């Protein structure tokens, strides 16, 4: 069986601002030769410090940005060969949850329409009743009362907004979810709830997941396999417990060595999940 998501040698660079007009244009390699595979039902964790290229990789995997080189396959199909319309038609199969639950929801749209929007693209022929029922069902699954349908985003807390964003991502029944620091903007107690919800949904929907975080504890909790990124390069990858118990790269060892200090902090939630 082909993996749900596969990347081969993805590269992405950005132009750096020139100091003077005469200076040669220099480029920053944000992602260098990254290859990965995610199978159905599997969670791949991606860790690395800020600036290591994690979000750039997420945008490449979602085809929100074009790589300079390399290949991206969704369910075995090479995206570079698709037209824009064909790409749009495939989008429901891969969805993303972003870090910021405030910026990712349109303040002028009711929850019903916010959550139904991706469905309107994939199943435009649904009756009003069926559309409403699908939204109510997914809201219940993410732990929200369907009575919230007529409300607007500002009436919800950060954690509830992230649940709404997750409902929106899941309503088209995607095979894979890319989650880029989905809990890091939230209070610690709420973080654990959102991460537990993602873990439950993964089991319930047999969802494959790419889970991006700078927090190793969270990645250990959620991931089957993990990759460690540094300066745009994957320096280590493997089965999560193997990476934690027998890391092979100095950078991974340094990240792990920095962990216990984090957990001594009174309020850090990951270990108590
Ligand atoms: P991370 O998610 O691990 O913090 P990013 O992927 O956001 O890392 O960034 C990797 C590097 O690429 C950083 O040096 C960042 O400044 C740079 N970068 C990311 N996006 C852009 C962009 N749109 N334009 C220019 N530079 C960018």
mmCIF file of C-alpha atoms and ligand atoms in Angstrom:
data_model
loop_
_atom_site.group_PDB
_atom_site.id
_atom_site.type_symbol
_atom_site.label_atom_id
_atom_site.label_comp_id
_atom_site.label_asym_id
_atom_site.label_seq_id
_atom_site.Cartn_x
_atom_site.Cartn_y
_atom_site.Cartn_z
ATOM 1 C CA UNK A 1 0.000 0.000 0.000
ATOM 2 C CA UNK A 2 1.316 3.477 -0.793
ATOM 3 C CA UNK A 3 1.803 5.877 2.138
ATOM 4 C CA UNK A 4 -0.836 8.570 2.717
ATOM 5 C CA UNK A 5 1.833 11.221 2.405
ATOM 6 C CA UNK A 6 5.302 11.022 0.958
ATOM 7 C CA UNK A 7 7.961 13.647 0.388
ATOM 8 C CA UNK A 8 11.160 13.082 -1.541
ATOM 9 C CA UNK A 9 14.091 15.443 -1.231
ATOM 10 C CA UNK A 10 12.028 18.576 -0.666
ATOM 11 C CA UNK A 11 14.037 21.807 -0.793
ATOM 12 C CA UNK A 12 12.843 25.350 -0.155
ATOM 13 C CA UNK A 13 14.866 28.550 0.074
ATOM 14 C CA UNK A 14 13.939 32.185 0.608
ATOM 15 C CA UNK A 15 15.714 35.270 -0.669
ATOM 16 C CA UNK A 16 17.463 37.154 2.115
ATOM 17 C CA UNK A 17 17.138 40.921 2.063
ATOM 18 C CA UNK A 18 20.128 42.575 0.390
ATOM 19 C CA UNK A 19 22.333 44.804 2.503
ATOM 20 C CA UNK A 20 23.204 46.997 -0.492
ATOM 21 C CA UNK A 21 22.121 46.986 -4.108
ATOM 22 C CA UNK A 22 25.526 45.736 -5.193
ATOM 23 C CA UNK A 23 25.521 42.803 -2.822
ATOM 24 C CA UNK A 24 24.895 39.395 -4.392
ATOM 25 C CA UNK A 25 21.466 37.970 -3.642
ATOM 26 C CA UNK A 26 21.843 35.405 -0.887
ATOM 27 C CA UNK A 27 19.266 32.767 -0.040
ATOM 28 C CA UNK A 28 18.320 31.033 3.151
ATOM 29 C CA UNK A 29 17.769 27.291 2.792
ATOM 30 C CA UNK A 30 14.772 26.781 5.073
ATOM 31 C CA UNK A 31 14.259 23.113 4.135
ATOM 32 C CA UNK A 32 17.023 20.939 2.687
ATOM 33 C CA UNK A 33 16.452 17.555 1.086
ATOM 34 C CA UNK A 34 13.728 16.403 3.433
ATOM 35 C CA UNK A 35 12.177 13.017 2.685
ATOM 36 C CA UNK A 36 9.430 11.377 4.721
ATOM 37 C CA UNK A 37 6.585 8.886 4.580
ATOM 38 C CA UNK A 38 3.444 8.762 6.687
ATOM 39 C CA UNK A 39 1.313 5.622 6.659
ATOM 40 C CA UNK A 40 -2.415 5.430 7.449
ATOM 41 C CA UNK A 41 -3.140 5.776 11.170
ATOM 42 C CA UNK A 42 0.433 6.755 11.961
ATOM 43 C CA UNK A 43 1.634 9.929 13.667
ATOM 44 C CA UNK A 44 4.943 11.404 12.607
ATOM 45 C CA UNK A 45 6.318 13.958 15.040
ATOM 46 C CA UNK A 46 8.641 16.696 13.831
ATOM 47 C CA UNK A 47 10.713 18.502 16.444
ATOM 48 C CA UNK A 48 13.324 21.198 16.269
ATOM 49 C CA UNK A 49 14.036 24.600 17.697
ATOM 50 C CA UNK A 50 12.450 27.758 16.392
ATOM 51 C CA UNK A 51 13.750 28.514 12.893
ATOM 52 C CA UNK A 52 14.687 24.904 12.085
ATOM 53 C CA UNK A 53 12.259 24.772 9.146
ATOM 54 C CA UNK A 54 9.274 22.941 10.673
ATOM 55 C CA UNK A 55 6.563 25.362 9.536
ATOM 56 C CA UNK A 56 8.078 25.688 6.086
ATOM 57 C CA UNK A 57 8.006 21.901 5.804
ATOM 58 C CA UNK A 58 4.362 21.880 6.956
ATOM 59 C CA UNK A 59 3.400 24.392 4.253
ATOM 60 C CA UNK A 60 5.236 22.321 1.646
ATOM 61 C CA UNK A 61 3.468 19.122 2.754
ATOM 62 C CA UNK A 62 0.110 20.893 2.491
ATOM 63 C CA UNK A 63 1.050 22.221 -0.964
ATOM 64 C CA UNK A 64 0.484 25.747 0.325
ATOM 65 C CA UNK A 65 3.945 26.552 -1.015
ATOM 66 C CA UNK A 66 5.856 25.136 -3.954
ATOM 67 C CA UNK A 67 9.193 23.456 -3.263
ATOM 68 C CA UNK A 68 12.256 24.589 -5.235
ATOM 69 C CA UNK A 69 12.877 20.937 -5.957
ATOM 70 C CA UNK A 70 11.764 17.535 -4.791
ATOM 71 C CA UNK A 71 8.534 15.595 -5.017
ATOM 72 C CA UNK A 72 5.360 15.478 -2.978
ATOM 73 C CA UNK A 73 2.907 12.600 -3.187
ATOM 74 C CA UNK A 74 -0.548 12.461 -1.644
ATOM 75 C CA UNK A 75 -1.780 8.881 -1.562
ATOM 76 C CA UNK A 76 0.737 7.908 -4.184
ATOM 77 C CA UNK A 77 -0.150 10.727 -6.575
ATOM 78 C CA UNK A 78 2.560 13.187 -7.583
ATOM 79 C CA UNK A 79 1.252 16.691 -6.979
ATOM 80 C CA UNK A 80 3.647 18.349 -9.377
ATOM 81 C CA UNK A 81 1.746 16.713 -12.225
ATOM 82 C CA UNK A 82 -1.622 18.184 -11.168
ATOM 83 C CA UNK A 83 -3.350 21.332 -12.379
ATOM 84 C CA UNK A 84 -4.563 23.904 -9.829
ATOM 85 C CA UNK A 85 -8.146 22.636 -10.168
ATOM 86 C CA UNK A 86 -7.072 19.023 -9.658
ATOM 87 C CA UNK A 87 -5.079 20.059 -6.606
ATOM 88 C CA UNK A 88 -8.107 21.839 -5.118
ATOM 89 C CA UNK A 89 -10.177 18.715 -5.595
ATOM 90 C CA UNK A 90 -7.620 16.687 -3.582
ATOM 91 C CA UNK A 91 -7.359 19.132 -0.703
ATOM 92 C CA UNK A 92 -10.129 17.635 1.378
ATOM 93 C CA UNK A 93 -7.936 14.559 1.882
ATOM 94 C CA UNK A 94 -5.285 16.531 3.755
ATOM 95 C CA UNK A 95 -6.124 19.211 6.286
ATOM 96 C CA UNK A 96 -4.206 21.435 8.617
ATOM 97 C CA UNK A 97 -4.621 22.824 12.123
ATOM 98 C CA UNK A 98 -2.580 25.937 12.803
ATOM 99 C CA UNK A 99 -1.012 27.330 15.922
ATOM 100 C CA UNK A 100 -3.172 30.408 16.272
ATOM 101 C CA UNK A 101 -6.808 29.656 17.131
ATOM 102 C CA UNK A 102 -7.586 33.382 16.998
ATOM 103 C CA UNK A 103 -6.345 34.148 13.510
ATOM 104 C CA UNK A 104 -7.539 30.960 11.825
ATOM 105 C CA UNK A 105 -11.299 31.544 12.142
ATOM 106 C CA UNK A 106 -13.200 34.226 10.236
ATOM 107 C CA UNK A 107 -14.791 36.502 12.906
ATOM 108 C CA UNK A 108 -17.773 37.304 10.681
ATOM 109 C CA UNK A 109 -18.816 33.711 10.080
ATOM 110 C CA UNK A 110 -21.095 31.688 12.335
ATOM 111 C CA UNK A 111 -19.723 28.386 13.627
ATOM 112 C CA UNK A 112 -22.110 26.473 11.360
ATOM 113 C CA UNK A 113 -20.672 28.076 8.213
ATOM 114 C CA UNK A 114 -17.093 28.108 9.493
ATOM 115 C CA UNK A 115 -17.110 24.369 10.040
ATOM 116 C CA UNK A 116 -19.176 23.599 6.926
ATOM 117 C CA UNK A 117 -17.025 25.660 4.551
ATOM 118 C CA UNK A 118 -14.659 22.837 3.486
ATOM 119 C CA UNK A 119 -17.695 20.564 3.113
ATOM 120 C CA UNK A 120 -19.341 23.078 0.778
ATOM 121 C CA UNK A 121 -16.348 22.588 -1.540
ATOM 122 C CA UNK A 122 -16.359 18.796 -1.473
ATOM 123 C CA UNK A 123 -20.083 18.056 -1.164
ATOM 124 C CA UNK A 124 -21.882 21.116 -2.556
ATOM 125 C CA UNK A 125 -25.094 19.176 -3.154
ATOM 126 C CA UNK A 126 -25.841 18.456 0.519
ATOM 127 C CA UNK A 127 -29.285 19.488 1.762
ATOM 128 C CA UNK A 128 -29.426 22.149 4.488
ATOM 129 C CA UNK A 129 -30.499 19.528 7.014
ATOM 130 C CA UNK A 130 -27.701 17.104 6.108
ATOM 131 C CA UNK A 131 -25.132 19.894 6.147
ATOM 132 C CA UNK A 132 -26.278 20.994 9.572
ATOM 133 C CA UNK A 133 -26.332 17.403 10.836
ATOM 134 C CA UNK A 134 -22.770 16.787 9.623
ATOM 135 C CA UNK A 135 -21.571 19.937 11.412
ATOM 136 C CA UNK A 136 -23.445 19.044 14.611
ATOM 137 C CA UNK A 137 -21.945 15.541 14.528
ATOM 138 C CA UNK A 138 -18.345 16.678 14.133
ATOM 139 C CA UNK A 139 -18.796 19.375 16.812
ATOM 140 C CA UNK A 140 -19.952 16.690 19.219
ATOM 141 C CA UNK A 141 -16.948 14.534 18.384
ATOM 142 C CA UNK A 142 -14.557 17.349 19.237
ATOM 143 C CA UNK A 143 -16.367 17.934 22.527
ATOM 144 C CA UNK A 144 -18.527 20.948 21.683
ATOM 145 C CA UNK A 145 -22.245 21.237 22.225
ATOM 146 C CA UNK A 146 -24.019 21.466 18.826
ATOM 147 C CA UNK A 147 -26.024 24.342 20.262
ATOM 148 C CA UNK A 148 -23.063 26.579 19.446
ATOM 149 C CA UNK A 149 -23.888 26.481 15.710
ATOM 150 C CA UNK A 150 -25.348 29.980 15.530
ATOM 151 C CA UNK A 151 -22.574 31.679 17.503
ATOM 152 C CA UNK A 152 -19.518 33.603 16.314
ATOM 153 C CA UNK A 153 -15.828 32.856 17.057
ATOM 154 C CA UNK A 154 -15.376 35.744 19.530
ATOM 155 C CA UNK A 155 -17.848 34.053 21.857
ATOM 156 C CA UNK A 156 -15.393 31.208 22.491
ATOM 157 C CA UNK A 157 -12.217 30.697 24.504
ATOM 158 C CA UNK A 158 -8.905 29.805 22.832
ATOM 159 C CA UNK A 159 -9.299 26.091 23.578
ATOM 160 C CA UNK A 160 -12.850 26.049 22.221
ATOM 161 C CA UNK A 161 -11.728 27.888 19.097
ATOM 162 C CA UNK A 162 -9.054 25.281 18.535
ATOM 163 C CA UNK A 163 -11.745 22.588 18.849
ATOM 164 C CA UNK A 164 -13.744 24.465 16.198
ATOM 165 C CA UNK A 165 -10.656 24.605 13.952
ATOM 166 C CA UNK A 166 -10.167 20.853 14.439
ATOM 167 C CA UNK A 167 -13.841 20.199 13.620
ATOM 168 C CA UNK A 168 -13.422 22.247 10.445
ATOM 169 C CA UNK A 169 -10.319 20.271 9.516
ATOM 170 C CA UNK A 170 -12.029 16.921 10.082
ATOM 171 C CA UNK A 171 -15.443 17.521 8.529
ATOM 172 C CA UNK A 172 -14.345 16.366 5.075
ATOM 173 C CA UNK A 173 -13.005 13.160 6.672
ATOM 174 C CA UNK A 174 -9.395 13.673 5.621
ATOM 175 C CA UNK A 175 -6.922 10.806 5.666
ATOM 176 C CA UNK A 176 -4.227 13.002 7.159
ATOM 177 C CA UNK A 177 -4.001 15.994 9.440
ATOM 178 C CA UNK A 178 -0.984 18.296 9.639
ATOM 179 C CA UNK A 179 -0.905 19.997 13.038
ATOM 180 C CA UNK A 180 1.612 22.823 13.429
ATOM 181 C CA UNK A 181 2.037 23.600 17.147
ATOM 182 C CA UNK A 182 -1.746 23.293 17.597
ATOM 183 C CA UNK A 183 -1.644 23.833 21.355
ATOM 184 C CA UNK A 184 1.244 26.183 21.925
ATOM 185 C CA UNK A 185 -0.854 29.368 21.972
ATOM 186 C CA UNK A 186 -3.107 27.933 24.689
ATOM 187 C CA UNK A 187 -2.935 27.820 28.476
ATOM 188 C CA UNK A 188 -1.170 24.727 29.768
ATOM 189 C CA UNK A 189 -4.305 23.103 31.215
ATOM 190 C CA UNK A 190 -6.131 23.597 27.905
ATOM 191 C CA UNK A 191 -3.119 22.353 25.915
ATOM 192 C CA UNK A 192 -3.442 18.907 27.462
ATOM 193 C CA UNK A 193 -7.138 18.763 26.553
ATOM 194 C CA UNK A 194 -6.456 19.614 22.914
ATOM 195 C CA UNK A 195 -3.593 17.112 22.656
ATOM 196 C CA UNK A 196 -5.705 14.383 24.236
ATOM 197 C CA UNK A 197 -8.477 15.225 21.802
ATOM 198 C CA UNK A 198 -6.098 14.840 18.846
ATOM 199 C CA UNK A 199 -4.893 11.490 20.229
ATOM 200 C CA UNK A 200 -8.520 10.283 20.565
ATOM 201 C CA UNK A 201 -9.514 11.503 17.098
ATOM 202 C CA UNK A 202 -6.501 9.806 15.583
ATOM 203 C CA UNK A 203 -7.744 6.477 16.941
ATOM 204 C CA UNK A 204 -11.405 7.121 16.166
ATOM 205 C CA UNK A 205 -10.827 8.183 12.547
ATOM 206 C CA UNK A 206 -7.718 6.069 11.815
ATOM 207 C CA UNK A 207 -6.163 9.401 10.924
ATOM 208 C CA UNK A 208 -2.558 9.790 9.886
ATOM 209 C CA UNK A 209 -0.966 12.851 11.444
ATOM 210 C CA UNK A 210 2.079 15.026 11.041
ATOM 211 C CA UNK A 211 2.556 16.668 14.393
ATOM 212 C CA UNK A 212 4.927 19.611 14.603
ATOM 213 C CA UNK A 213 6.219 20.952 17.890
ATOM 214 C CA UNK A 214 9.233 22.425 19.589
ATOM 215 C CA UNK A 215 8.162 20.496 22.698
ATOM 216 C CA UNK A 216 9.763 17.050 22.861
ATOM 217 C CA UNK A 217 7.500 15.835 25.661
ATOM 218 C CA UNK A 218 4.406 16.402 23.542
ATOM 219 C CA UNK A 219 5.956 14.707 20.524
ATOM 220 C CA UNK A 220 6.911 11.712 22.657
ATOM 221 C CA UNK A 221 3.340 11.450 23.898
ATOM 222 C CA UNK A 222 1.677 11.642 20.474
ATOM 223 C CA UNK A 223 4.080 10.244 17.870
ATOM 224 C CA UNK A 224 4.820 6.755 16.612
ATOM 225 C CA UNK A 225 7.861 7.948 14.700
ATOM 226 C CA UNK A 226 9.705 11.237 14.860
ATOM 227 C CA UNK A 227 12.138 13.404 12.958
ATOM 228 C CA UNK A 228 14.527 15.948 14.431
ATOM 229 C CA UNK A 229 15.228 19.034 12.318
ATOM 230 C CA UNK A 230 18.117 21.449 12.626
ATOM 231 C CA UNK A 231 18.829 24.275 10.165
ATOM 232 C CA UNK A 232 16.406 22.820 7.625
ATOM 233 C CA UNK A 233 17.947 19.352 7.685
ATOM 234 C CA UNK A 234 16.615 16.141 9.229
ATOM 235 C CA UNK A 235 19.446 15.114 11.539
ATOM 236 C CA UNK A 236 17.725 12.106 13.064
ATOM 237 C CA UNK A 237 14.626 10.042 12.531
ATOM 238 C CA UNK A 238 13.189 6.820 13.855
ATOM 239 C CA UNK A 239 10.670 5.129 16.082
ATOM 240 C CA UNK A 240 9.898 7.629 18.861
ATOM 241 C CA UNK A 241 10.943 5.535 21.842
ATOM 242 C CA UNK A 242 14.172 4.523 20.114
ATOM 243 C CA UNK A 243 15.049 8.166 19.468
ATOM 244 C CA UNK A 244 14.405 9.048 23.115
ATOM 245 C CA UNK A 245 16.184 6.070 24.635
ATOM 246 C CA UNK A 246 19.082 5.791 22.167
ATOM 247 C CA UNK A 247 19.488 9.057 20.241
ATOM 248 C CA UNK A 248 22.182 8.860 17.611
ATOM 249 C CA UNK A 249 22.806 12.550 16.911
ATOM 250 C CA UNK A 250 24.438 15.063 19.250
ATOM 251 C CA UNK A 251 21.725 17.634 18.559
ATOM 252 C CA UNK A 252 18.995 15.151 19.578
ATOM 253 C CA UNK A 253 20.936 14.334 22.742
ATOM 254 C CA UNK A 254 21.194 18.046 23.530
ATOM 255 C CA UNK A 255 17.440 18.561 23.020
ATOM 256 C CA UNK A 256 16.642 15.586 25.244
ATOM 257 C CA UNK A 257 19.122 16.723 27.884
ATOM 258 C CA UNK A 258 17.291 20.054 28.010
ATOM 259 C CA UNK A 259 13.943 18.337 28.682
ATOM 260 C CA UNK A 260 14.050 17.462 32.420
ATOM 261 C CA UNK A 261 14.562 21.111 33.262
ATOM 262 C CA UNK A 262 11.334 21.881 31.453
ATOM 263 C CA UNK A 263 9.419 19.246 33.377
ATOM 264 C CA UNK A 264 10.578 20.562 36.710
ATOM 265 C CA UNK A 265 8.584 23.668 35.998
ATOM 266 C CA UNK A 266 5.432 23.396 38.066
ATOM 267 C CA UNK A 267 3.001 24.053 35.282
ATOM 268 C CA UNK A 268 4.384 22.145 32.334
ATOM 269 C CA UNK A 269 1.646 19.825 31.172
ATOM 270 C CA UNK A 270 3.117 17.312 28.749
ATOM 271 C CA UNK A 271 4.259 14.727 31.295
ATOM 272 C CA UNK A 272 0.893 14.755 33.021
ATOM 273 C CA UNK A 273 -1.082 14.072 29.876
HETATM 274 P P1 LIG B 1 10.228 26.783 12.476
HETATM 275 O O1 LIG B 1 8.814 26.466 12.100
HETATM 276 O O2 LIG B 1 11.025 25.559 12.814
HETATM 277 O O3 LIG B 1 10.344 27.832 13.534
HETATM 278 P P2 LIG B 1 10.338 28.095 9.894
HETATM 279 O O4 LIG B 1 10.019 27.085 8.861
HETATM 280 O O5 LIG B 1 9.270 29.038 10.301
HETATM 281 O O6 LIG B 1 10.953 27.368 11.183
HETATM 282 O O7 LIG B 1 11.583 28.974 9.405
HETATM 283 C C1 LIG B 1 12.775 28.423 8.907
HETATM 284 C C2 LIG B 1 13.637 29.559 8.374
HETATM 285 O O8 LIG B 1 13.061 30.071 7.162
HETATM 286 C C3 LIG B 1 13.738 30.722 9.328
HETATM 287 O O9 LIG B 1 15.067 31.226 9.266
HETATM 288 C C4 LIG B 1 12.753 31.713 8.782
HETATM 289 O O10 LIG B 1 13.141 33.038 9.089
HETATM 290 C C5 LIG B 1 12.808 31.458 7.292
HETATM 291 N N1 LIG B 1 11.513 31.726 6.621
HETATM 292 C C6 LIG B 1 10.358 31.020 6.837
HETATM 293 N N2 LIG B 1 9.380 31.502 6.049
HETATM 294 C C7 LIG B 1 9.911 32.525 5.336
HETATM 295 C C8 LIG B 1 9.396 33.426 4.322
HETATM 296 N N3 LIG B 1 8.126 33.354 3.907
HETATM 297 N N4 LIG B 1 10.245 34.349 3.809
HETATM 298 C C9 LIG B 1 11.533 34.428 4.233
HETATM 299 N N5 LIG B 1 12.080 33.615 5.153
HETATM 300 C C10 LIG B 1 11.281 32.666 5.700
#
